[in-house]
Coordinates of C-alpha atoms in Angstrom, one line a residue:
M1 CA -0.4 -13.3 -11.0
K2 CA -3.5 -11.2 -11.0
L3 CA -4.5 -8.3 -8.7
P4 CA -5.7 -9.6 -5.3
N5 CA -9.3 -9.0 -4.3
P6 CA -10.6 -7.8 -7.7
E7 CA -14.1 -7.7 -6.4
R8 CA -13.0 -4.9 -4.0
L9 CA -11.4 -2.5 -6.5
Q10 CA -11.9 1.2 -5.7
I11 CA -11.8 4.0 -8.2
D12 CA -12.5 7.4 -6.9
R13 CA -14.4 9.8 -9.2
E14 CA -12.0 12.6 -8.2
K15 CA -9.0 10.6 -9.3
I16 CA -10.5 10.4 -12.8
V17 CA -12.2 13.8 -13.1
E18 CA -9.7 16.0 -11.2
Y19 CA -6.5 14.2 -12.2
L20 CA -6.5 11.6 -15.1
L21 CA -8.9 13.5 -17.3
S22 CA -8.1 17.1 -16.2
L23 CA -6.5 19.3 -18.8
T24 CA -5.6 21.8 -16.1
H25 CA -4.0 19.6 -13.5
P26 CA -0.2 20.2 -13.5
D27 CA 0.7 16.5 -13.2
G28 CA -2.4 15.0 -15.0
Q29 CA -2.6 17.2 -18.1
A30 CA -0.4 15.1 -20.3
K31 CA -2.3 11.9 -19.2
A32 CA -5.6 13.7 -19.9
E33 CA -4.4 14.6 -23.4
F34 CA -3.4 11.0 -24.0
F35 CA -6.6 9.4 -22.8
R36 CA -8.8 12.0 -24.6
R37 CA -7.2 11.0 -27.9
F38 CA -8.9 7.6 -27.4
G39 CA -12.3 9.0 -26.6
F40 CA -12.3 9.2 -22.8
R41 CA -14.1 12.3 -21.5
R42 CA -14.6 13.9 -18.0
E43 CA -18.3 14.2 -18.7
Q44 CA -18.5 10.4 -19.0
W45 CA -16.0 9.5 -16.3
E46 CA -17.8 6.2 -15.6
V47 CA -16.8 4.9 -19.0
F48 CA -13.1 5.4 -18.0
A49 CA -13.7 3.9 -14.6
T50 CA -15.2 0.8 -16.1
A51 CA -12.3 0.5 -18.5
L52 CA -9.7 0.9 -15.7
R53 CA -11.6 -1.6 -13.6
E54 CA -11.5 -4.2 -16.4
H55 CA -7.8 -3.4 -17.1
G56 CA -7.0 -4.1 -13.5
I57 CA -8.9 -7.4 -13.4
S58 CA -8.0 -8.8 -16.8
H59 CA -4.2 -8.3 -17.1
P60 CA -1.4 -9.9 -15.0
I61 CA 0.7 -7.8 -12.5
S62 CA 3.9 -6.6 -14.1
K63 CA 5.5 -5.2 -10.9
I64 CA 5.0 -5.3 -7.1
V65 CA 6.5 -2.8 -4.7
E66 CA 6.2 -3.2 -1.0
S67 CA 6.4 -0.2 1.4
P68 CA 5.4 0.6 5.0
H69 CA 2.2 2.1 3.6
G70 CA 1.1 -1.0 1.7
T71 CA 1.7 -2.9 -1.6
R72 CA 1.7 -1.2 -5.0
Y73 CA 0.8 -3.2 -8.1
S74 CA 1.5 -2.1 -11.7
I75 CA -0.5 -3.7 -14.4
D76 CA 0.4 -3.4 -18.1
G77 CA -1.9 -4.1 -21.1
E78 CA -4.5 -2.8 -23.5
I79 CA -7.3 -0.7 -22.2
V80 CA -10.7 -0.9 -24.0
S81 CA -11.2 2.6 -25.3
P82 CA -14.4 4.3 -26.7
D83 CA -12.8 4.8 -30.1
G84 CA -11.7 1.1 -30.3
R85 CA -8.0 1.6 -30.7
N86 CA -7.3 0.2 -27.2
P87 CA -3.9 1.6 -26.3
R88 CA -1.4 -0.1 -24.0
V89 CA -1.3 1.5 -20.6
R90 CA -0.1 0.9 -17.1
S91 CA -2.5 1.2 -14.2
V92 CA -1.2 1.4 -10.7
W93 CA -3.1 0.1 -7.7
M94 CA -2.4 0.1 -4.0
I95 CA -3.5 -2.1 -1.2
E96 CA -2.8 -0.1 2.0
A97 CA -1.4 -1.9 5.0
D98 CA -4.7 -1.8 6.9
S99 CA -6.9 -2.7 3.9
Q100 CA -7.8 -5.5 1.5
S101 CA -9.1 -3.2 -1.3
P102 CA -7.0 -2.3 -4.3
R103 CA -7.3 1.4 -4.9
L104 CA -6.4 3.1 -8.2
I105 CA -3.4 5.4 -7.8
T106 CA -2.7 6.3 -11.4
A107 CA -2.7 5.3 -15.1
H108 CA -0.4 6.3 -17.9
P109 CA 0.5 5.4 -21.5
L110 CA 3.0 2.7 -22.3
E111 CA 3.3 3.6 -26.0
V112 CA 2.9 6.4 -28.5
P113 CA -0.7 6.8 -29.8
R114 CA -1.5 5.1 -33.0

């Protein structure tokens, strides 16, 4: 099963710049260090957004969690990286109860870097 409504995917610039690629965010720092090893940079956040969008569209859902706030979807698979090593990551998307648009919640590594 694939992520519903892929044409409506939402990825906020702040989620990438201030969290996933921030070396100073208390919860995002380790993720930023990981993604930077594969060539993703804050200055070119759109490259990471495009890779996350493709990741969400191209891989099947690995886990679904329902809550009163909406449905959370986890997607596992390789992400196309600037350096070409394409690590396996999990991206997590949420469709809120009053929405039809999957919104990126987070992304993190599934393996040790090569």
